[in-house]
Coordinates of C-alpha atoms and ligand atoms in Angstrom, one line a residue:
M216 CA -55.2 45.9 18.6
E217 CA -54.7 49.4 17.2
T218 CA -51.1 50.6 17.1
T219 CA -49.8 54.0 16.0
L220 CA -46.6 54.7 14.1
R221 CA -45.3 58.1 13.2
G222 CA -43.4 59.3 10.1
V223 CA -43.3 62.6 8.2
G224 CA -46.7 63.6 6.7
V225 CA -46.1 65.0 3.2
S226 CA -49.4 65.0 1.4
H227 CA -52.7 65.8 3.1
G228 CA -55.7 63.6 3.6
V229 CA -56.6 60.3 5.1
A230 CA -56.3 56.9 3.3
I231 CA -57.7 53.7 4.8
G232 CA -57.0 50.4 3.1
E233 CA -55.0 47.2 2.9
V234 CA -51.3 47.2 2.8
R235 CA -49.6 46.2 -0.4
H236 CA -45.8 46.2 -0.6
M237 CA -43.8 47.3 -3.6
G238 CA -42.0 44.1 -4.3
T239 CA -38.2 44.3 -3.9
A240 CA -35.6 42.4 -5.9
V241 CA -35.8 38.7 -5.4
L242 CA -32.9 37.3 -3.3
E243 CA -31.0 34.2 -4.4
P244 CA -32.7 31.1 -2.9
P245 CA -30.4 29.0 -0.8
A246 CA -28.6 26.1 -2.6
K247 CA -30.0 23.3 -0.4
Q248 CA -30.1 19.6 -1.5
I249 CA -33.4 17.8 -1.5
P250 CA -33.8 14.0 -1.2
A251 CA -34.6 12.2 -4.5
E252 CA -38.1 11.2 -3.4
E253 CA -39.1 14.9 -3.3
A254 CA -38.0 15.7 -6.8
E255 CA -41.3 15.0 -8.5
R256 CA -43.2 17.1 -6.1
E257 CA -40.7 20.0 -6.6
Q258 CA -41.0 19.6 -10.4
G259 CA -44.7 19.9 -10.0
R260 CA -44.4 23.1 -7.9
A261 CA -42.0 24.6 -10.5
R262 CA -44.4 23.8 -13.3
Q263 CA -47.4 25.3 -11.4
A264 CA -45.5 28.5 -10.6
V265 CA -44.5 28.9 -14.3
E266 CA -48.0 28.3 -15.5
A267 CA -49.4 30.8 -13.0
V268 CA -46.9 33.5 -13.9
A269 CA -47.5 33.0 -17.6
A270 CA -51.3 33.2 -17.1
D271 CA -50.9 36.3 -15.0
L272 CA -48.6 38.0 -17.6
N273 CA -51.1 37.2 -20.4
A274 CA -54.0 38.4 -18.4
R275 CA -52.3 41.7 -17.7
G276 CA -51.4 42.0 -21.3
N277 CA -55.0 41.6 -22.3
L278 CA -55.9 44.4 -19.9
A279 CA -53.2 46.7 -21.1
G280 CA -53.5 46.2 -24.8
G281 CA -51.2 47.8 -27.4
E282 CA -47.5 47.7 -27.2
A283 CA -47.6 46.6 -23.5
Q284 CA -49.6 43.5 -24.5
A285 CA -46.9 42.4 -27.0
V286 CA -44.2 42.8 -24.3
L287 CA -46.1 40.9 -21.6
E288 CA -47.0 38.1 -24.0
A289 CA -43.4 37.8 -25.0
Q290 CA -42.5 37.5 -21.3
A291 CA -45.2 34.8 -20.8
M292 CA -43.6 32.9 -23.7
I293 CA -40.2 33.1 -22.1
A294 CA -41.7 31.7 -18.9
Q295 CA -43.0 28.7 -20.7
D296 CA -40.0 28.1 -23.0
P297 CA -39.8 24.2 -23.2
E298 CA -35.9 24.2 -23.1
L299 CA -35.8 26.3 -20.0
M300 CA -38.4 24.1 -18.4
A301 CA -36.5 21.0 -19.3
D302 CA -33.4 22.5 -17.7
V303 CA -35.3 23.3 -14.5
D304 CA -36.6 19.7 -14.4
R305 CA -33.0 18.4 -14.8
R306 CA -31.7 20.5 -12.0
I307 CA -34.4 19.4 -9.6
A308 CA -33.8 15.8 -10.5
V309 CA -30.2 16.1 -9.2
G310 CA -31.2 17.7 -5.9
S311 CA -32.2 21.4 -6.4
T312 CA -35.4 22.8 -4.8
A313 CA -37.9 24.2 -7.3
E314 CA -36.9 27.8 -6.6
R315 CA -33.2 27.1 -6.8
G316 CA -33.7 25.1 -10.0
V317 CA -35.6 28.0 -11.6
Y318 CA -33.0 30.5 -10.4
D319 CA -30.0 28.5 -11.8
A320 CA -31.7 27.6 -15.1
F321 CA -32.6 31.2 -15.8
S322 CA -29.1 32.4 -14.7
H323 CA -27.5 30.0 -17.2
Y324 CA -29.7 31.4 -20.1
R325 CA -29.0 34.9 -18.8
E326 CA -25.3 34.4 -19.4
L327 CA -25.9 33.1 -22.9
L328 CA -28.1 36.0 -23.8
A329 CA -25.8 38.6 -22.2
G330 CA -22.9 37.4 -24.4
A331 CA -25.0 37.2 -27.7
G332 CA -24.8 40.8 -29.0
E333 CA -26.5 44.0 -28.1
Y334 CA -30.1 43.1 -29.1
M335 CA -30.1 39.8 -27.2
A336 CA -28.4 41.4 -24.2
G337 CA -31.3 43.9 -24.1
R338 CA -33.7 41.0 -23.4
V339 CA -31.8 40.1 -20.2
A340 CA -34.0 42.5 -18.1
D341 CA -37.1 40.7 -19.4
L342 CA -35.6 37.3 -18.5
D343 CA -34.7 38.5 -15.0
D344 CA -38.2 39.9 -14.5
V345 CA -39.8 36.5 -15.4
R346 CA -37.3 34.7 -13.2
N347 CA -38.1 37.0 -10.3
R348 CA -41.8 36.5 -10.7
I349 CA -41.6 32.7 -10.7
V350 CA -39.1 32.6 -7.7
A351 CA -41.3 35.1 -5.7
R352 CA -44.3 32.9 -6.3
L353 CA -42.5 29.8 -5.2
L354 CA -41.1 31.6 -2.1
G355 CA -44.5 33.1 -1.3
V356 CA -43.2 36.7 -1.2
P357 CA -44.6 39.8 -2.9
M358 CA -44.1 40.0 -6.7
P359 CA -41.3 42.4 -7.6
G360 CA -42.3 45.9 -8.7
V361 CA -45.7 47.5 -8.5
P362 CA -48.2 45.3 -6.7
D363 CA -50.7 43.3 -8.8
S364 CA -54.1 44.1 -7.2
D365 CA -57.5 44.8 -8.6
K366 CA -58.7 46.5 -5.4
P367 CA -57.4 49.8 -4.1
Y368 CA -54.6 49.6 -1.6
V369 CA -52.1 51.6 0.4
L370 CA -48.6 51.3 -1.2
I371 CA -45.6 50.6 1.1
A372 CA -42.2 51.0 -0.4
R373 CA -38.6 51.7 0.6
D374 CA -38.7 54.7 -1.6
L375 CA -40.2 55.4 -5.0
A376 CA -38.2 56.3 -8.1
P377 CA -39.8 58.1 -11.0
A378 CA -39.5 54.9 -13.1
D379 CA -41.5 52.9 -10.5
T380 CA -44.2 55.5 -10.3
A381 CA -44.8 55.6 -14.1
L382 CA -46.3 52.1 -13.7
L383 CA -48.7 53.0 -10.9
D384 CA -52.4 53.0 -11.6
P385 CA -53.6 56.2 -9.8
A386 CA -57.1 54.7 -9.5
L387 CA -55.8 51.9 -7.3
V388 CA -53.3 53.8 -5.0
L389 CA -55.1 55.2 -2.0
G390 CA -52.0 56.5 -0.4
F391 CA -48.2 55.9 0.1
V392 CA -46.0 55.1 3.1
T393 CA -42.2 54.9 2.5
E394 CA -39.3 54.0 4.8
E395 CA -36.9 56.4 3.2
G396 CA -37.4 59.8 1.6
G397 CA -38.0 63.2 3.0
P398 CA -40.6 66.0 2.4
T399 CA -38.9 66.8 -0.9
S400 CA -38.3 63.3 -2.2
H401 CA -39.9 62.0 -5.4
S402 CA -42.4 59.9 -3.4
A403 CA -43.6 63.1 -1.7
I404 CA -43.8 65.1 -4.9
L405 CA -45.6 62.3 -6.7
A406 CA -48.1 61.8 -3.9
R407 CA -49.0 65.5 -4.0
A408 CA -49.3 65.3 -7.8
L409 CA -51.7 62.4 -7.5
G410 CA -53.5 64.1 -4.6
V411 CA -53.2 61.1 -2.3
P412 CA -52.2 61.1 1.3
A413 CA -48.6 60.1 2.0
V414 CA -46.2 59.6 4.9
V415 CA -42.4 59.2 4.4
A416 CA -39.3 58.5 6.5
L417 CA -41.0 55.8 8.5
P418 CA -38.4 53.2 9.4
G419 CA -40.0 49.8 9.8
A420 CA -42.9 50.4 7.3
G421 CA -41.5 47.5 5.3
E422 CA -42.6 45.2 8.2
L423 CA -46.3 46.0 8.0
P424 CA -47.9 42.7 7.0
E425 CA -49.3 42.5 3.5
G426 CA -53.1 42.8 3.6
K427 CA -53.3 44.4 7.0
V428 CA -55.7 47.4 7.1
I429 CA -54.0 50.7 8.0
A430 CA -55.1 54.3 8.2
V431 CA -52.7 56.9 6.9
D432 CA -53.0 60.5 8.0
G433 CA -50.9 62.5 5.6
S434 CA -51.3 65.7 7.6
T435 CA -50.0 64.5 10.9
G436 CA -47.7 61.7 9.7
E437 CA -49.5 59.1 11.8
I438 CA -50.3 55.5 10.7
F439 CA -52.9 53.6 12.6
V440 CA -52.5 49.8 12.2
E441 CA -55.8 48.0 12.4
P442 CA -57.7 51.1 13.4
T443 CA -60.7 50.6 15.6
A444 CA -64.2 51.5 14.2
E445 CA -64.2 54.7 16.3
K446 CA -60.8 55.8 15.0
R447 CA -61.8 55.1 11.4
A448 CA -65.0 57.1 12.0
E449 CA -63.0 60.0 13.6
L450 CA -60.5 60.1 10.8
E451 CA -63.1 60.0 8.1
K452 CA -65.1 62.7 9.8
A453 CA -62.1 65.0 10.1
A454 CA -61.2 64.4 6.4
E455 CA -64.8 65.2 5.4
E456 CA -64.8 68.4 7.4
R457 CA -61.6 69.4 5.8
K458 CA -63.0 68.7 2.4
A459 CA -66.1 70.7 3.0
A460 CA -64.0 73.7 4.3
L461 CA -61.9 73.5 1.1
A462 CA -64.9 73.3 -1.2
A463 CA -66.1 76.6 0.4
S464 CA -62.8 78.4 -0.6
S465 CA -62.3 79.7 -4.1
G466 CA -60.9 82.6 -6.0
P467 CA -57.4 84.2 -6.0
G468 CA -55.0 83.6 -3.1
A469 CA -55.1 86.4 -0.4
T470 CA -54.9 87.0 3.3
S471 CA -58.1 87.9 5.2
D472 CA -57.3 91.6 4.8
G473 CA -56.9 91.3 1.0
H474 CA -53.1 91.1 0.6
K475 CA -52.8 89.2 -2.7
V476 CA -50.5 86.1 -2.9
P477 CA -51.1 84.4 -6.3
L478 CA -51.4 80.7 -5.9
L479 CA -49.7 78.9 -8.9
A480 CA -49.3 75.3 -9.9
N481 CA -46.2 73.2 -10.3
V482 CA -46.6 71.1 -13.5
G483 CA -44.5 68.6 -15.4
G484 CA -46.2 69.0 -18.7
P485 CA -49.6 69.3 -20.4
A486 CA -51.0 66.3 -18.6
D487 CA -50.9 68.1 -15.3
V488 CA -52.8 71.2 -16.6
P489 CA -56.4 70.0 -16.1
A490 CA -55.8 69.4 -12.3
A491 CA -54.2 72.8 -12.0
V492 CA -57.1 74.6 -13.7
E493 CA -59.6 72.6 -11.6
A494 CA -57.8 73.6 -8.4
G495 CA -58.2 77.3 -9.4
A496 CA -54.5 77.9 -10.0
E497 CA -53.8 81.4 -11.1
G498 CA -51.1 80.2 -13.5
V499 CA -48.1 78.0 -13.4
G500 CA -45.3 78.9 -11.0
L501 CA -43.0 76.0 -12.0
F502 CA -43.1 74.1 -15.3
R503 CA -40.5 71.3 -14.7
T504 CA -39.5 70.8 -18.4
E505 CA -37.2 67.9 -17.7
F506 CA -40.1 65.5 -18.0
L507 CA -40.1 66.2 -21.7
F508 CA -36.5 65.0 -21.9
L509 CA -37.1 61.6 -20.3
D510 CA -38.5 59.9 -23.5
D511 CA -35.2 59.6 -25.2
S512 CA -32.0 58.9 -23.3
K513 CA -29.8 59.8 -26.3
K514 CA -30.9 63.2 -27.4
A515 CA -33.0 66.3 -26.6
P516 CA -36.6 66.4 -27.9
S517 CA -36.9 68.3 -31.2
E518 CA -37.7 72.0 -31.3
E519 CA -41.2 71.1 -32.8
K520 CA -42.0 68.6 -30.1
Q521 CA -41.0 71.2 -27.4
V522 CA -43.1 74.0 -29.1
E523 CA -46.1 71.7 -29.0
A524 CA -45.8 70.8 -25.3
Y525 CA -45.1 74.4 -24.2
R526 CA -47.9 75.8 -26.3
K527 CA -50.4 73.4 -24.7
V528 CA -49.5 74.6 -21.2
L529 CA -49.4 78.3 -22.2
E530 CA -52.8 78.1 -23.9
A531 CA -54.4 76.8 -20.7
F532 CA -53.7 80.0 -18.9
P533 CA -54.6 82.7 -21.5
E534 CA -54.4 85.6 -19.2
G535 CA -52.3 84.1 -16.4
R536 CA -48.7 83.7 -15.6
V537 CA -46.7 80.7 -16.7
V538 CA -43.2 80.3 -15.3
V539 CA -41.1 77.8 -17.3
R540 CA -38.0 76.5 -15.9
V541 CA -35.4 75.5 -18.4
L542 CA -34.0 72.0 -18.3
D543 CA -32.7 71.0 -14.8
A544 CA -30.7 67.9 -15.6
G545 CA -28.2 66.1 -13.3
A546 CA -27.9 64.9 -9.7
D547 CA -31.3 63.3 -8.9
K548 CA -32.5 63.9 -12.5
P549 CA -29.6 62.6 -14.6
L550 CA -29.9 62.5 -18.4
D551 CA -27.6 60.0 -20.2
F552 CA -26.6 62.3 -23.0
L553 CA -25.8 65.4 -20.8
T554 CA -24.9 64.2 -17.3
P555 CA -21.3 63.1 -16.8
A556 CA -21.3 59.5 -15.5
D557 CA -18.1 59.8 -13.4
E558 CA -18.8 62.7 -11.0
P559 CA -17.8 61.8 -7.5
N560 CA -20.7 64.0 -6.1
P561 CA -23.3 64.7 -8.7
A562 CA -25.4 67.1 -6.5
L563 CA -22.3 69.3 -6.4
G564 CA -21.3 68.8 -10.0
V565 CA -22.5 69.8 -13.4
R566 CA -26.2 70.1 -13.1
G567 CA -29.0 72.6 -13.7
L568 CA -27.9 75.8 -15.4
R569 CA -24.3 74.5 -15.3
T570 CA -25.3 71.7 -17.7
L571 CA -26.9 74.1 -20.1
L572 CA -24.0 76.5 -20.1
E573 CA -21.8 73.5 -21.1
N574 CA -24.3 72.5 -23.8
P575 CA -25.5 75.8 -25.2
E576 CA -27.2 74.2 -28.2
V577 CA -29.6 72.4 -25.8
M578 CA -30.5 75.7 -24.1
R579 CA -30.8 77.6 -27.4
T580 CA -33.3 75.0 -28.8
Q581 CA -35.3 75.2 -25.6
L582 CA -35.4 79.0 -25.6
T583 CA -36.2 79.2 -29.3
A584 CA -39.0 76.7 -28.8
L585 CA -40.4 78.8 -26.0
A586 CA -40.2 82.0 -28.1
K587 CA -42.2 80.3 -30.9
A588 CA -44.7 78.7 -28.5
S589 CA -45.6 82.0 -26.9
E590 CA -45.9 83.9 -30.2
G591 CA -49.3 85.6 -30.5
L592 CA -50.5 84.4 -27.0
P593 CA -51.6 87.0 -24.4
V594 CA -50.0 84.9 -21.6
Y595 CA -47.3 86.4 -19.3
L596 CA -44.4 84.1 -20.0
E597 CA -41.6 84.0 -17.5
V598 CA -38.5 81.8 -17.9
M599 CA -36.1 80.9 -15.2
A600 CA -32.9 79.0 -14.7
P601 CA -32.3 76.4 -12.0
M602 CA -29.2 76.3 -9.8
V603 CA -28.1 79.9 -10.3
A604 CA -25.0 80.4 -8.0
D605 CA -24.1 84.1 -8.6
R606 CA -24.5 87.2 -10.8
A607 CA -22.3 85.7 -13.5
D608 CA -24.7 82.7 -13.8
A609 CA -27.7 85.0 -13.9
K610 CA -26.1 87.2 -16.6
A611 CA -25.2 84.2 -18.8
F612 CA -28.8 83.0 -18.6
A613 CA -30.3 86.4 -19.4
D614 CA -27.9 86.8 -22.3
A615 CA -29.0 83.4 -23.7
C616 CA -32.7 84.4 -23.4
R617 CA -32.1 87.7 -25.2
A618 CA -30.0 86.0 -27.9
A619 CA -33.0 83.7 -28.5
G620 CA -35.3 86.7 -29.0
L621 CA -37.5 85.6 -26.1
Q622 CA -40.3 88.1 -25.2
A623 CA -40.5 87.2 -21.5
K624 CA -39.4 88.0 -18.0
F625 CA -36.1 86.2 -17.1
G626 CA -35.6 85.0 -13.6
A627 CA -33.3 83.0 -11.4
M628 CA -34.1 80.2 -9.0
V629 CA -32.7 80.5 -5.5
E630 CA -31.6 77.0 -4.7
I631 CA -28.0 77.6 -3.7
P632 CA -27.3 79.6 -0.5
S633 CA -24.9 81.9 -2.3
A634 CA -27.7 83.2 -4.5
A635 CA -29.8 84.0 -1.4
L636 CA -26.9 85.7 0.4
R637 CA -26.2 87.9 -2.7
A638 CA -29.7 88.1 -4.0
R639 CA -29.5 91.8 -4.8
S640 CA -26.5 91.2 -7.0
V641 CA -28.3 88.4 -8.8
L642 CA -31.3 90.7 -9.3
Q643 CA -29.1 93.2 -11.3
E644 CA -29.3 90.7 -14.1
V645 CA -32.8 89.2 -13.8
E646 CA -36.4 90.4 -13.1
F647 CA -37.6 87.9 -10.5
L648 CA -36.5 85.3 -8.1
S649 CA -38.2 81.9 -7.4
I650 CA -37.0 80.0 -4.3
G651 CA -36.6 76.3 -4.8
T652 CA -36.7 75.3 -1.1
N653 CA -36.1 71.6 -1.8
D654 CA -32.6 72.2 -3.1
L655 CA -32.0 75.3 -1.0
A656 CA -32.5 73.0 2.1
Q657 CA -30.3 70.3 0.6
Y658 CA -27.4 72.7 0.1
T659 CA -27.9 74.8 3.3
F660 CA -27.9 71.7 5.5
A661 CA -25.6 69.5 3.4
A662 CA -28.4 66.9 3.6
D663 CA -29.2 64.8 0.5
R664 CA -32.9 65.2 -0.3
Q665 CA -33.1 61.5 -1.2
V666 CA -31.9 60.2 2.1
G667 CA -34.5 59.5 4.7
A668 CA -32.0 59.4 7.5
V669 CA -31.4 63.2 7.1
S670 CA -35.0 64.2 6.6
R671 CA -34.9 66.2 9.9
L672 CA -32.5 68.6 8.0
Q673 CA -34.7 68.7 5.0
D674 CA -37.6 70.1 7.0
P675 CA -38.4 73.5 5.4
W676 CA -39.4 74.9 8.8
Q677 CA -35.7 75.0 9.8
P678 CA -35.1 78.6 10.9
A679 CA -31.8 78.8 8.9
L680 CA -33.9 78.1 5.7
L681 CA -36.4 80.7 6.7
D682 CA -33.6 83.2 7.1
L683 CA -32.5 82.6 3.6
V684 CA -36.0 83.0 2.3
A685 CA -36.3 86.3 4.2
L686 CA -33.0 87.6 2.7
S687 CA -34.2 86.8 -0.8
A688 CA -37.6 88.4 -0.3
E689 CA -36.1 91.5 1.2
A690 CA -33.6 91.9 -1.6
A691 CA -36.4 91.5 -4.2
K692 CA -38.5 94.1 -2.4
A693 CA -35.6 96.5 -2.3
E694 CA -35.1 96.1 -6.0
G695 CA -38.9 96.4 -6.7
K696 CA -39.0 92.9 -8.1
S697 CA -40.9 89.7 -7.2
C698 CA -39.8 86.7 -5.2
G699 CA -41.9 83.5 -5.2
V700 CA -41.5 80.1 -3.6
C701 CA -41.9 77.1 -5.9
G702 CA -40.4 74.4 -3.7
E703 CA -42.5 72.0 -1.6
A704 CA -42.5 74.4 1.4
A705 CA -45.2 76.4 -0.4
S706 CA -47.6 73.4 -0.2
D707 CA -47.7 73.4 3.7
P708 CA -50.6 75.6 4.5
L709 CA -49.2 76.9 7.8
L710 CA -45.7 77.5 6.3
A711 CA -47.4 79.2 3.3
C712 CA -48.7 81.9 5.8
V713 CA -45.1 82.2 7.3
L714 CA -43.6 82.6 3.8
T715 CA -46.2 85.3 3.1
G716 CA -45.1 87.0 6.3
L717 CA -41.5 86.8 5.2
G718 CA -42.4 88.8 2.1
V719 CA -42.7 86.1 -0.5
T720 CA -44.9 87.4 -3.4
S721 CA -46.4 84.2 -4.9
L722 CA -46.6 80.5 -3.9
S723 CA -46.4 77.6 -6.4
M724 CA -47.2 74.0 -5.5
G725 CA -48.7 70.7 -6.7
A726 CA -52.4 71.4 -7.7
A727 CA -53.8 69.2 -5.0
S728 CA -52.4 71.5 -2.3
I729 CA -53.8 74.8 -3.7
P730 CA -57.2 74.6 -1.9
Y731 CA -55.6 73.8 1.5
V732 CA -53.2 76.8 1.2
R733 CA -55.9 79.1 -0.1
A734 CA -58.3 78.2 2.8
T735 CA -55.6 78.7 5.4
L736 CA -54.2 81.9 4.0
A737 CA -57.7 83.4 3.9
K738 CA -58.0 83.0 7.7
Y739 CA -55.2 85.4 8.7
T740 CA -54.2 89.0 8.1
L741 CA -50.8 90.0 6.6
A742 CA -49.8 91.4 10.0
Q743 CA -50.6 88.0 11.7
C744 CA -48.5 86.2 9.0
E745 CA -45.7 88.6 9.7
R746 CA -45.8 88.0 13.4
A747 CA -45.9 84.2 12.8
A748 CA -42.9 84.6 10.5
A749 CA -40.9 86.5 13.1
A750 CA -41.8 83.9 15.8
A751 CA -40.7 81.1 13.5
R752 CA -37.4 82.8 12.7
A753 CA -36.7 83.4 16.4
A754 CA -37.0 79.6 17.1
E755 CA -34.1 77.2 17.5
S756 CA -35.4 74.2 15.6
A757 CA -37.9 73.3 12.9
E758 CA -40.3 71.8 15.5
E759 CA -40.2 75.0 17.6
A760 CA -40.6 77.2 14.6
R761 CA -43.8 75.3 13.6
A762 CA -45.1 75.4 17.1
A763 CA -44.3 79.1 17.5
A764 CA -46.0 80.1 14.2
Q765 CA -49.0 77.9 15.1
A766 CA -49.2 79.6 18.5
V767 CA -49.2 83.1 17.0
L768 CA -51.8 82.2 14.4
S769 CA -54.2 80.5 16.8
G770 CA -53.9 83.5 19.1
E771 CA -52.4 81.5 22.0
Ligands
PEP1088 C1 -36.6 72.9 -5.6 O1 -35.4 72.5 -5.6 O2 -37.1 73.4 -4.6 C2 -37.3 72.9 -6.9 C3 -38.5 73.5 -7.0 O3 -36.8 72.2 -7.9 P1 -36.8 70.6 -8.0 O4 -37.6 70.0 -6.9 O5 -37.4 70.2 -9.3 O6 -35.3 70.3 -7.9
MG1089 MG1 -34.4 72.2 -7.5

């Protein structure tokens, strides 16, 4: 029978497919004694599981090729190590179950490896992974990590970290559902980047049975478990209609009466550029450069490597705007060599611009690389700093840009309420503002953006957040400067109209959202957007604000 669950829809579209769970860490199997006559059968089970895991690792190695193949084959060899197997047999002979025997034998070797110098200790993670796979197989629970599946599936996870998502095969993931996370969590950002529907903050998602068919509506946040044929047809039809409407919309972003609102793309590097161009992005409104820094945990990428990456993005938008954000390390994006390990509260510690001001050589290299990358290109380069708190921060950043000889506009992100409250003062030092609504919501509501339990407060429709957006936009207008939004709020089509009504001058979002925002914005006049914005700000809650804006725009 069809049942409906409801979470928070964070990435549009409908996905229908079988549930596959992101495997979690394997729990320690209970230490129960088995009678002697069962030992042989248990030894057989252990051997079979080891062989199956080794065969699976080899097969995946063959598919992957290259360096990954060498790693997977080495793991298969660990699984079949004769000494380890003999130890497993011995443990089962004296009363262990197969899973406990494997667990204990691997734990013993783990200790030996961990104490045998740095190189060997580095192999402990491989050993643990092999152990977890064998034990999971014996217990009949999902394999840890990304599901092994050759047919497309809907991924269910507690939450997704950037490291997990690097292993996902986008061709196989139809959509995501997570128990934790809010509209601005990594799961949500990744889903939008991949252009797949997603629902987050759905407690109990972990209990959806593996293999069960579900339908995910990423616009409404609804999950239909075992949808009926009628429901599937209805959802598919709605999705098709939406797609057709989108395909009909093209060109620059504007309201129906021609008020222009450039629609820009959020990118993490050159790999995201083709999707941005395809979606008709008018430029890049947020280039999150920290992705370039993830390859090496010990040092920053060289100036040459940075020049190459920046140039590729700049060249893709020859006449357009490209807004590059300098490194935003710390809090949810820690970097070993820059982020202090002992901060009691990293989101309130040394992160963003604060990290760069403490490590001026890192900022200097980045700004010099940007200056070199843009040399001779007609592109309108803009460079902005994350986590600007006040005028002094803005001045320090602008000074660093000037010292690096950068020919660009310098801007400040509004992510801390103090910057919105004193936006005019910040604008004395820089030429534009860009509102990062993800962090602005986090700091306005004291609600960690990674914690699903507080996702209500992360909702960008919260009227208090809209007030801060309005303050920033008004300040920019008074100073004759621009004020964009590059946080996830810009990717909600209805909210995009409200932001336009609040005076925001450009909207930047994951490429997949651009057609939806363009199509919706084109339906209303600027005056309608302004009325919707006023109605949303007059509301008492996020839900009321959304309903009020919707009522104004649909003429109710
Ligand atoms: C934001 O905080 O809204 C933002 C755009 O930056 P990030 O999500 O990378 O912190
Ligand atoms: Mg931010």
